[in-house]
Amino acid sequence: DSGVTQTPKHLITATGQRVTLRCSPRSGDLSVYWYQQSLDQGLQFLIQYYNGEERAKGNILERFSAQQFPDLHSELNLSSLELGDSALYFCASSVAPLYTGELFFGEGSRLTVL
Amino acid sequence: GQQLNQSPQSMFIQEGEDVSMNCTSSSIFNTWLWYKQDPGEGPVLLIALYKAGELTSNGRLTAQFGITRKDSFLNISASIPSDVGIYFCAGRSYSGAGSYQLTFGKGTKLSGIP
């Protein structure tokens, strides 16, 4: 158990819909990262937050947004969903912004868009 | 953007065999890491390498940080059934404003021969 909690574990929705994925980082971790894992693309970095502030952005679509709240949990919002958004979405956390490179990953939220 | 080329993409292993995989990049990284993902789980850190030329072991796993800082390899000796899974290499680089970025390879999938 990494200590990172993600909900929901599975989500099935239709194209055009909007979903919110939730992440609680490990106790004491201030940095939260979101990754997308598709079959052919490996782990794609989406966005990073540190203590409530956005720190880095990767290949995140404009239809996607995220935030980190004062209690340090984070939410990833995916809107106007397309079939290609079907993927496993991972949240990860670390104490500080990757000073050692070690990330603690949650079990992921599997999104299926029909 | 930075890309990591990980090979092989997949391989079958028999119990007792030694396994090798590697990761190359056109970019320099100051840290190389190897993660393993079991089915239904998030990736877990196996080994972190912080210096060019560094050779580090973790049980039956041995990894090296290439001298050019553009590559790394992972060896698994005397493989056992629980070694199956997806192995990801990751390179850490400075992204500015006190933050670091982790770039992942697409993974090497180890499957057991039934």
PDB file of C-alpha atoms in Angstrom:
ATOM      1  CA  ASP A   1       0.000   0.000   0.000  1.00  0.00           C
ATOM      2  CA  SER A   2       1.635   3.250  -1.208  1.00  0.00           C
ATOM      3  CA  GLY A   3      -0.546   5.468   0.978  1.00  0.00           C
ATOM      4  CA  VAL A   4      -1.946   7.304  -2.064  1.00  0.00           C
ATOM      5  CA  THR A   5      -5.710   6.903  -2.441  1.00  0.00           C
ATOM      6  CA  GLN A   6      -7.549   7.368  -5.701  1.00  0.00           C
ATOM      7  CA  THR A   7     -11.283   7.307  -6.338  1.00  0.00           C
ATOM      8  CA  PRO A   8     -13.134   6.027  -8.183  1.00  0.00           C
ATOM      9  CA  LYS A   9     -11.256   2.865  -9.206  1.00  0.00           C
ATOM     10  CA  HIS A  10     -13.413   2.377 -12.286  1.00  0.00           C
ATOM     11  CA  LEU A  11     -15.594   4.787 -14.205  1.00  0.00           C
ATOM     12  CA  ILE A  12     -17.643   4.224 -17.340  1.00  0.00           C
ATOM     13  CA  THR A  13     -19.184   7.200 -19.075  1.00  0.00           C
ATOM     14  CA  ALA A  14     -20.284   8.465 -22.465  1.00  0.00           C
ATOM     15  CA  THR A  15     -18.634  10.802 -24.940  1.00  0.00           C
ATOM     16  CA  GLY A  16     -19.237  14.446 -24.204  1.00  0.00           C
ATOM     17  CA  GLN A  17     -19.573  13.896 -20.473  1.00  0.00           C
ATOM     18  CA  ARG A  18     -17.481  15.319 -17.625  1.00  0.00           C
ATOM     19  CA  VAL A  19     -15.858  13.371 -14.806  1.00  0.00           C
ATOM     20  CA  THR A  20     -13.794  14.182 -11.740  1.00  0.00           C
ATOM     21  CA  LEU A  21     -11.045  11.937 -10.411  1.00  0.00           C
ATOM     22  CA  ARG A  22      -9.930  12.365  -6.840  1.00  0.00           C
ATOM     23  CA  CYS A  23      -6.582  11.777  -5.174  1.00  0.00           C
ATOM     24  CA  SER A  24      -5.419  11.880  -1.559  1.00  0.00           C
ATOM     25  CA  PRO A  25      -1.627  11.950  -1.306  1.00  0.00           C
ATOM     26  CA  ARG A  26       0.469  10.136   1.283  1.00  0.00           C
ATOM     27  CA  SER A  27       0.410  11.754   4.681  1.00  0.00           C
ATOM     28  CA  GLY A  28       3.027  14.521   4.706  1.00  0.00           C
ATOM     29  CA  ASP A  29       3.499  14.685   0.936  1.00  0.00           C
ATOM     30  CA  LEU A  30       3.038  18.162  -0.503  1.00  0.00           C
ATOM     31  CA  SER A  31       3.487  17.373  -4.202  1.00  0.00           C
ATOM     32  CA  VAL A  32       0.850  15.690  -6.330  1.00  0.00           C
ATOM     33  CA  TYR A  33       1.284  14.519  -9.914  1.00  0.00           C
ATOM     34  CA  TRP A  34      -1.203  13.226 -12.459  1.00  0.00           C
ATOM     35  CA  TYR A  35      -0.261  10.726 -15.160  1.00  0.00           C
ATOM     36  CA  GLN A  36      -2.230   9.130 -17.967  1.00  0.00           C
ATOM     37  CA  GLN A  37      -1.457   5.556 -18.998  1.00  0.00           C
ATOM     38  CA  SER A  38      -2.766   4.317 -22.329  1.00  0.00           C
ATOM     39  CA  LEU A  39      -1.902   1.025 -23.986  1.00  0.00           C
ATOM     40  CA  ASP A  40       0.611   2.375 -26.467  1.00  0.00           C
ATOM     41  CA  GLN A  41       1.850   5.497 -24.754  1.00  0.00           C
ATOM     42  CA  GLY A  42       3.200   4.391 -21.418  1.00  0.00           C
ATOM     43  CA  LEU A  43       2.983   6.918 -18.609  1.00  0.00           C
ATOM     44  CA  GLN A  44       2.314  10.437 -19.841  1.00  0.00           C
ATOM     45  CA  PHE A  45       2.821  13.286 -17.391  1.00  0.00           C
ATOM     46  CA  LEU A  46      -0.160  15.612 -17.181  1.00  0.00           C
ATOM     47  CA  ILE A  47       0.343  18.101 -14.368  1.00  0.00           C
ATOM     48  CA  GLN A  48       2.068  18.676 -11.026  1.00  0.00           C
ATOM     49  CA  TYR A  49       1.031  20.623  -7.932  1.00  0.00           C
ATOM     50  CA  TYR A  50       3.047  21.592  -4.909  1.00  0.00           C
ATOM     51  CA  ASN A  51       1.317  22.801  -1.761  1.00  0.00           C
ATOM     52  CA  GLY A  52      -1.690  24.040  -3.700  1.00  0.00           C
ATOM     53  CA  GLU A  53       0.144  25.681  -6.570  1.00  0.00           C
ATOM     54  CA  GLU A  54       0.624  24.417 -10.083  1.00  0.00           C
ATOM     55  CA  ARG A  55       4.314  23.639 -10.605  1.00  0.00           C
ATOM     56  CA  ALA A  56       4.608  21.952 -13.978  1.00  0.00           C
ATOM     57  CA  LYS A  57       2.446  21.066 -16.928  1.00  0.00           C
ATOM     58  CA  GLY A  58       2.931  18.211 -19.315  1.00  0.00           C
ATOM     59  CA  ASN A  59       0.782  16.971 -22.161  1.00  0.00           C
ATOM     60  CA  ILE A  60      -2.490  17.992 -20.569  1.00  0.00           C
ATOM     61  CA  LEU A  61      -5.354  18.789 -22.922  1.00  0.00           C
ATOM     62  CA  GLU A  62      -7.280  22.040 -22.567  1.00  0.00           C
ATOM     63  CA  ARG A  63     -10.384  19.946 -21.828  1.00  0.00           C
ATOM     64  CA  PHE A  64      -8.628  18.696 -18.697  1.00  0.00           C
ATOM     65  CA  SER A  65      -7.996  20.698 -15.562  1.00  0.00           C
ATOM     66  CA  ALA A  66      -6.765  19.976 -12.078  1.00  0.00           C
ATOM     67  CA  GLN A  67      -6.341  21.600  -8.712  1.00  0.00           C
ATOM     68  CA  GLN A  68      -4.871  20.877  -5.315  1.00  0.00           C
ATOM     69  CA  PHE A  69      -6.894  21.918  -2.312  1.00  0.00           C
ATOM     70  CA  PRO A  70      -5.696  23.316   1.063  1.00  0.00           C
ATOM     71  CA  ASP A  71      -5.974  19.834   2.624  1.00  0.00           C
ATOM     72  CA  LEU A  72      -3.594  18.717  -0.189  1.00  0.00           C
ATOM     73  CA  HIS A  73      -5.995  16.389  -1.931  1.00  0.00           C
ATOM     74  CA  SER A  74      -6.230  16.878  -5.671  1.00  0.00           C
ATOM     75  CA  GLU A  75      -8.867  16.529  -8.332  1.00  0.00           C
ATOM     76  CA  LEU A  76      -8.475  15.995 -12.065  1.00  0.00           C
ATOM     77  CA  ASN A  77     -11.420  17.160 -14.121  1.00  0.00           C
ATOM     78  CA  LEU A  78     -11.927  15.725 -17.586  1.00  0.00           C
ATOM     79  CA  SER A  79     -14.606  17.326 -19.752  1.00  0.00           C
ATOM     80  CA  SER A  80     -16.096  16.886 -23.234  1.00  0.00           C
ATOM     81  CA  LEU A  81     -14.836  13.334 -23.062  1.00  0.00           C
ATOM     82  CA  GLU A  82     -13.777  11.530 -26.211  1.00  0.00           C
ATOM     83  CA  LEU A  83     -13.243   7.839 -26.887  1.00  0.00           C
ATOM     84  CA  GLY A  84      -9.496   8.430 -26.887  1.00  0.00           C
ATOM     85  CA  ASP A  85      -9.595   9.636 -23.296  1.00  0.00           C
ATOM     86  CA  SER A  86     -10.175   6.072 -22.149  1.00  0.00           C
ATOM     87  CA  ALA A  87      -7.123   5.258 -20.069  1.00  0.00           C
ATOM     88  CA  LEU A  88      -5.787   4.584 -16.615  1.00  0.00           C
ATOM     89  CA  TYR A  89      -5.203   7.828 -14.710  1.00  0.00           C
ATOM     90  CA  PHE A  90      -2.635   7.709 -11.944  1.00  0.00           C
ATOM     91  CA  CYS A  91      -2.045  10.120  -9.145  1.00  0.00           C
ATOM     92  CA  ALA A  92       1.337  10.116  -7.445  1.00  0.00           C
ATOM     93  CA  SER A  93       2.780  12.065  -4.558  1.00  0.00           C
ATOM     94  CA  SER A  94       6.147  12.980  -3.095  1.00  0.00           C
ATOM     95  CA  VAL A  95       7.342  14.983  -0.106  1.00  0.00           C
ATOM     96  CA  ALA A  96       8.995  17.666  -2.204  1.00  0.00           C
ATOM     97  CA  PRO A  97       9.071  18.280  -5.949  1.00  0.00           C
ATOM     98  CA  LEU A  98      10.965  15.195  -7.068  1.00  0.00           C
ATOM     99  CA  TYR A  99      14.229  15.972  -5.298  1.00  0.00           C
ATOM    100  CA  THR A 100      14.997  12.243  -5.168  1.00  0.00           C
ATOM    101  CA  GLY A 101      12.893  11.189  -8.131  1.00  0.00           C
ATOM    102  CA  GLU A 102      10.789   8.813  -6.053  1.00  0.00           C
ATOM    103  CA  LEU A 103       7.069   8.984  -6.621  1.00  0.00           C
ATOM    104  CA  PHE A 104       4.425   7.026  -4.723  1.00  0.00           C
ATOM    105  CA  PHE A 105       1.612   6.012  -7.041  1.00  0.00           C
ATOM    106  CA  GLY A 106      -1.997   5.246  -6.271  1.00  0.00           C
ATOM    107  CA  GLU A 107      -3.741   2.257  -7.815  1.00  0.00           C
ATOM    108  CA  GLY A 108      -5.205   4.383 -10.588  1.00  0.00           C
ATOM    109  CA  SER A 109      -8.648   5.262 -11.870  1.00  0.00           C
ATOM    110  CA  ARG A 110      -9.659   3.367 -14.986  1.00  0.00           C
ATOM    111  CA  LEU A 111     -11.809   5.533 -17.222  1.00  0.00           C
ATOM    112  CA  THR A 112     -13.796   3.999 -20.053  1.00  0.00           C
ATOM    113  CA  VAL A 113     -15.529   6.350 -22.480  1.00  0.00           C
ATOM    114  CA  LEU A 114     -18.205   4.704 -24.622  1.00  0.00           C
TER     115      LEU A 114
ATOM    116  CA  GLY B   1      10.000  16.949 -25.621  1.00  0.00           C
ATOM    117  CA  GLN B   2      12.236  14.429 -23.941  1.00  0.00           C
ATOM    118  CA  GLN B   3      11.726  10.826 -24.937  1.00  0.00           C
ATOM    119  CA  LEU B   4      13.022   7.596 -23.528  1.00  0.00           C
ATOM    120  CA  ASN B   5      13.404   4.566 -25.761  1.00  0.00           C
ATOM    121  CA  GLN B   6      12.976   1.428 -23.732  1.00  0.00           C
ATOM    122  CA  SER B   7      13.741  -2.026 -25.056  1.00  0.00           C
ATOM    123  CA  PRO B   8      12.686  -4.684 -25.439  1.00  0.00           C
ATOM    124  CA  GLN B   9       8.986  -3.791 -25.488  1.00  0.00           C
ATOM    125  CA  SER B  10       8.105  -7.226 -24.205  1.00  0.00           C
ATOM    126  CA  MET B  11       9.683 -10.558 -23.442  1.00  0.00           C
ATOM    127  CA  PHE B  12       8.840 -13.960 -22.102  1.00  0.00           C
ATOM    128  CA  ILE B  13      10.864 -15.263 -19.214  1.00  0.00           C
ATOM    129  CA  GLN B  14      11.420 -18.702 -17.778  1.00  0.00           C
ATOM    130  CA  GLU B  15      12.087 -19.216 -14.145  1.00  0.00           C
ATOM    131  CA  GLY B  16      15.791 -19.069 -13.422  1.00  0.00           C
ATOM    132  CA  GLU B  17      16.690 -17.002 -16.478  1.00  0.00           C
ATOM    133  CA  ASP B  18      18.567 -13.714 -16.343  1.00  0.00           C
ATOM    134  CA  VAL B  19      16.800 -10.756 -17.929  1.00  0.00           C
ATOM    135  CA  SER B  20      18.197  -7.522 -19.331  1.00  0.00           C
ATOM    136  CA  MET B  21      16.457  -4.367 -20.447  1.00  0.00           C
ATOM    137  CA  ASN B  22      17.672  -0.892 -21.267  1.00  0.00           C
ATOM    138  CA  CYS B  23      16.645   2.659 -21.773  1.00  0.00           C
ATOM    139  CA  THR B  24      18.214   5.283 -24.015  1.00  0.00           C
ATOM    140  CA  SER B  25      17.590   8.945 -24.629  1.00  0.00           C
ATOM    141  CA  SER B  26      18.906  11.789 -26.723  1.00  0.00           C
ATOM    142  CA  SER B  27      18.699  13.972 -23.609  1.00  0.00           C
ATOM    143  CA  ILE B  28      20.874  13.985 -20.518  1.00  0.00           C
ATOM    144  CA  PHE B  29      19.287  13.115 -17.182  1.00  0.00           C
ATOM    145  CA  ASN B  30      20.727  13.706 -13.712  1.00  0.00           C
ATOM    146  CA  THR B  31      18.858  10.771 -12.210  1.00  0.00           C
ATOM    147  CA  TRP B  32      17.723   7.459 -13.647  1.00  0.00           C
ATOM    148  CA  LEU B  33      15.050   5.368 -11.965  1.00  0.00           C
ATOM    149  CA  TRP B  34      13.472   1.993 -12.536  1.00  0.00           C
ATOM    150  CA  TYR B  35       9.868   1.295 -11.548  1.00  0.00           C
ATOM    151  CA  LYS B  36       7.808  -1.891 -11.693  1.00  0.00           C
ATOM    152  CA  GLN B  37       4.056  -2.074 -12.216  1.00  0.00           C
ATOM    153  CA  ASP B  38       2.111  -5.172 -11.203  1.00  0.00           C
ATOM    154  CA  PRO B  39      -1.328  -5.780 -12.734  1.00  0.00           C
ATOM    155  CA  GLY B  40      -3.969  -3.559 -11.157  1.00  0.00           C
ATOM    156  CA  GLU B  41      -1.382  -1.546  -9.241  1.00  0.00           C
ATOM    157  CA  GLY B  42       0.523   1.675  -9.656  1.00  0.00           C
ATOM    158  CA  PRO B  43       4.262   1.662 -10.409  1.00  0.00           C
ATOM    159  CA  VAL B  44       6.621   1.125  -7.490  1.00  0.00           C
ATOM    160  CA  LEU B  45      10.221   2.343  -7.344  1.00  0.00           C
ATOM    161  CA  LEU B  46      12.827  -0.439  -7.579  1.00  0.00           C
ATOM    162  CA  ILE B  47      16.134   1.369  -7.955  1.00  0.00           C
ATOM    163  CA  ALA B  48      17.310   4.981  -8.198  1.00  0.00           C
ATOM    164  CA  LEU B  49      20.668   6.016  -9.693  1.00  0.00           C
ATOM    165  CA  TYR B  50      22.128   9.455  -9.024  1.00  0.00           C
ATOM    166  CA  LYS B  51      25.624   9.459 -10.522  1.00  0.00           C
ATOM    167  CA  ALA B  52      26.930   8.708 -13.991  1.00  0.00           C
ATOM    168  CA  GLY B  53      28.586   5.292 -13.969  1.00  0.00           C
ATOM    169  CA  GLU B  54      26.827   4.257 -10.758  1.00  0.00           C
ATOM    170  CA  LEU B  55      26.011   0.563 -10.425  1.00  0.00           C
ATOM    171  CA  THR B  56      23.378  -0.267  -7.816  1.00  0.00           C
ATOM    172  CA  SER B  57      21.816  -3.530  -6.697  1.00  0.00           C
ATOM    173  CA  ASN B  58      18.563  -4.314  -4.942  1.00  0.00           C
ATOM    174  CA  GLY B  59      18.421  -8.045  -4.288  1.00  0.00           C
ATOM    175  CA  ARG B  60      18.409  -9.817  -7.660  1.00  0.00           C
ATOM    176  CA  LEU B  61      18.115  -6.505  -9.496  1.00  0.00           C
ATOM    177  CA  THR B  62      21.107  -4.541 -10.736  1.00  0.00           C
ATOM    178  CA  ALA B  63      20.935  -1.227 -12.560  1.00  0.00           C
ATOM    179  CA  GLN B  64      23.540   1.091 -14.008  1.00  0.00           C
ATOM    180  CA  PHE B  65      23.565   4.789 -14.842  1.00  0.00           C
ATOM    181  CA  GLY B  66      25.341   5.194 -18.194  1.00  0.00           C
ATOM    182  CA  ILE B  67      28.525   7.235 -18.374  1.00  0.00           C
ATOM    183  CA  THR B  68      27.024   9.548 -21.004  1.00  0.00           C
ATOM    184  CA  ARG B  69      23.997  10.103 -18.704  1.00  0.00           C
ATOM    185  CA  LYS B  70      21.793   9.235 -21.669  1.00  0.00           C
ATOM    186  CA  ASP B  71      21.149   5.597 -20.882  1.00  0.00           C
ATOM    187  CA  SER B  72      20.553   3.034 -18.170  1.00  0.00           C
ATOM    188  CA  PHE B  73      20.086  -0.696 -17.964  1.00  0.00           C
ATOM    189  CA  LEU B  74      18.368  -3.071 -15.567  1.00  0.00           C
ATOM    190  CA  ASN B  75      19.288  -6.708 -15.047  1.00  0.00           C
ATOM    191  CA  ILE B  76      17.229  -9.276 -13.181  1.00  0.00           C
ATOM    192  CA  SER B  77      19.088 -12.407 -12.224  1.00  0.00           C
ATOM    193  CA  ALA B  78      17.526 -15.841 -11.710  1.00  0.00           C
ATOM    194  CA  SER B  79      14.009 -14.659 -12.481  1.00  0.00           C
ATOM    195  CA  ILE B  80      11.062 -15.954 -10.477  1.00  0.00           C
ATOM    196  CA  PRO B  81       7.330 -15.942 -11.325  1.00  0.00           C
ATOM    197  CA  SER B  82       6.635 -12.745  -9.365  1.00  0.00           C
ATOM    198  CA  ASP B  83       9.051 -10.834 -11.615  1.00  0.00           C
ATOM    199  CA  VAL B  84       6.348 -10.636 -14.300  1.00  0.00           C
ATOM    200  CA  GLY B  85       4.970  -7.167 -14.765  1.00  0.00           C
ATOM    201  CA  ILE B  86       5.831  -3.963 -16.573  1.00  0.00           C
ATOM    202  CA  TYR B  87       9.170  -2.309 -15.913  1.00  0.00           C
ATOM    203  CA  PHE B  88       9.512   1.400 -16.570  1.00  0.00           C
ATOM    204  CA  CYS B  89      12.646   3.437 -16.771  1.00  0.00           C
ATOM    205  CA  ALA B  90      12.389   7.093 -15.860  1.00  0.00           C
ATOM    206  CA  GLY B  91      14.749  10.014 -16.197  1.00  0.00           C
ATOM    207  CA  ARG B  92      14.687  13.023 -13.909  1.00  0.00           C
ATOM    208  CA  SER B  93      15.579  16.455 -15.220  1.00  0.00           C
ATOM    209  CA  TYR B  94      15.364  19.980 -13.888  1.00  0.00           C
ATOM    210  CA  SER B  95      12.349  21.840 -15.288  1.00  0.00           C
ATOM    211  CA  GLY B  96      12.962  25.224 -13.687  1.00  0.00           C
ATOM    212  CA  ALA B  97      11.505  27.155 -10.745  1.00  0.00           C
ATOM    213  CA  GLY B  98      12.863  24.627  -8.273  1.00  0.00           C
ATOM    214  CA  SER B  99      10.991  21.744  -9.873  1.00  0.00           C
ATOM    215  CA  TYR B 100      12.029  18.531 -11.491  1.00  0.00           C
ATOM    216  CA  GLN B 101      10.299  16.488 -14.150  1.00  0.00           C
ATOM    217  CA  LEU B 102      10.132  12.728 -14.491  1.00  0.00           C
ATOM    218  CA  THR B 103       9.965  11.308 -18.017  1.00  0.00           C
ATOM    219  CA  PHE B 104       8.950   7.670 -18.341  1.00  0.00           C
ATOM    220  CA  GLY B 105       9.772   5.113 -20.994  1.00  0.00           C
ATOM    221  CA  LYS B 106       6.940   3.089 -22.526  1.00  0.00           C
ATOM    222  CA  GLY B 107       7.784   0.057 -20.466  1.00  0.00           C
ATOM    223  CA  THR B 108       9.098  -3.475 -20.897  1.00  0.00           C
ATOM    224  CA  LYS B 109       6.453  -6.098 -20.284  1.00  0.00           C
ATOM    225  CA  LEU B 110       7.774  -9.310 -18.761  1.00  0.00           C
ATOM    226  CA  SER B 111       5.479 -12.306 -19.140  1.00  0.00           C
ATOM    227  CA  GLY B 112       6.006 -15.800 -17.871  1.00  0.00           C
ATOM    228  CA  ILE B 113       6.099 -18.780 -20.200  1.00  0.00           C
ATOM    229  CA  PRO B 114       3.226 -21.005 -19.077  1.00  0.00           C
TER     230      PRO B 114
END
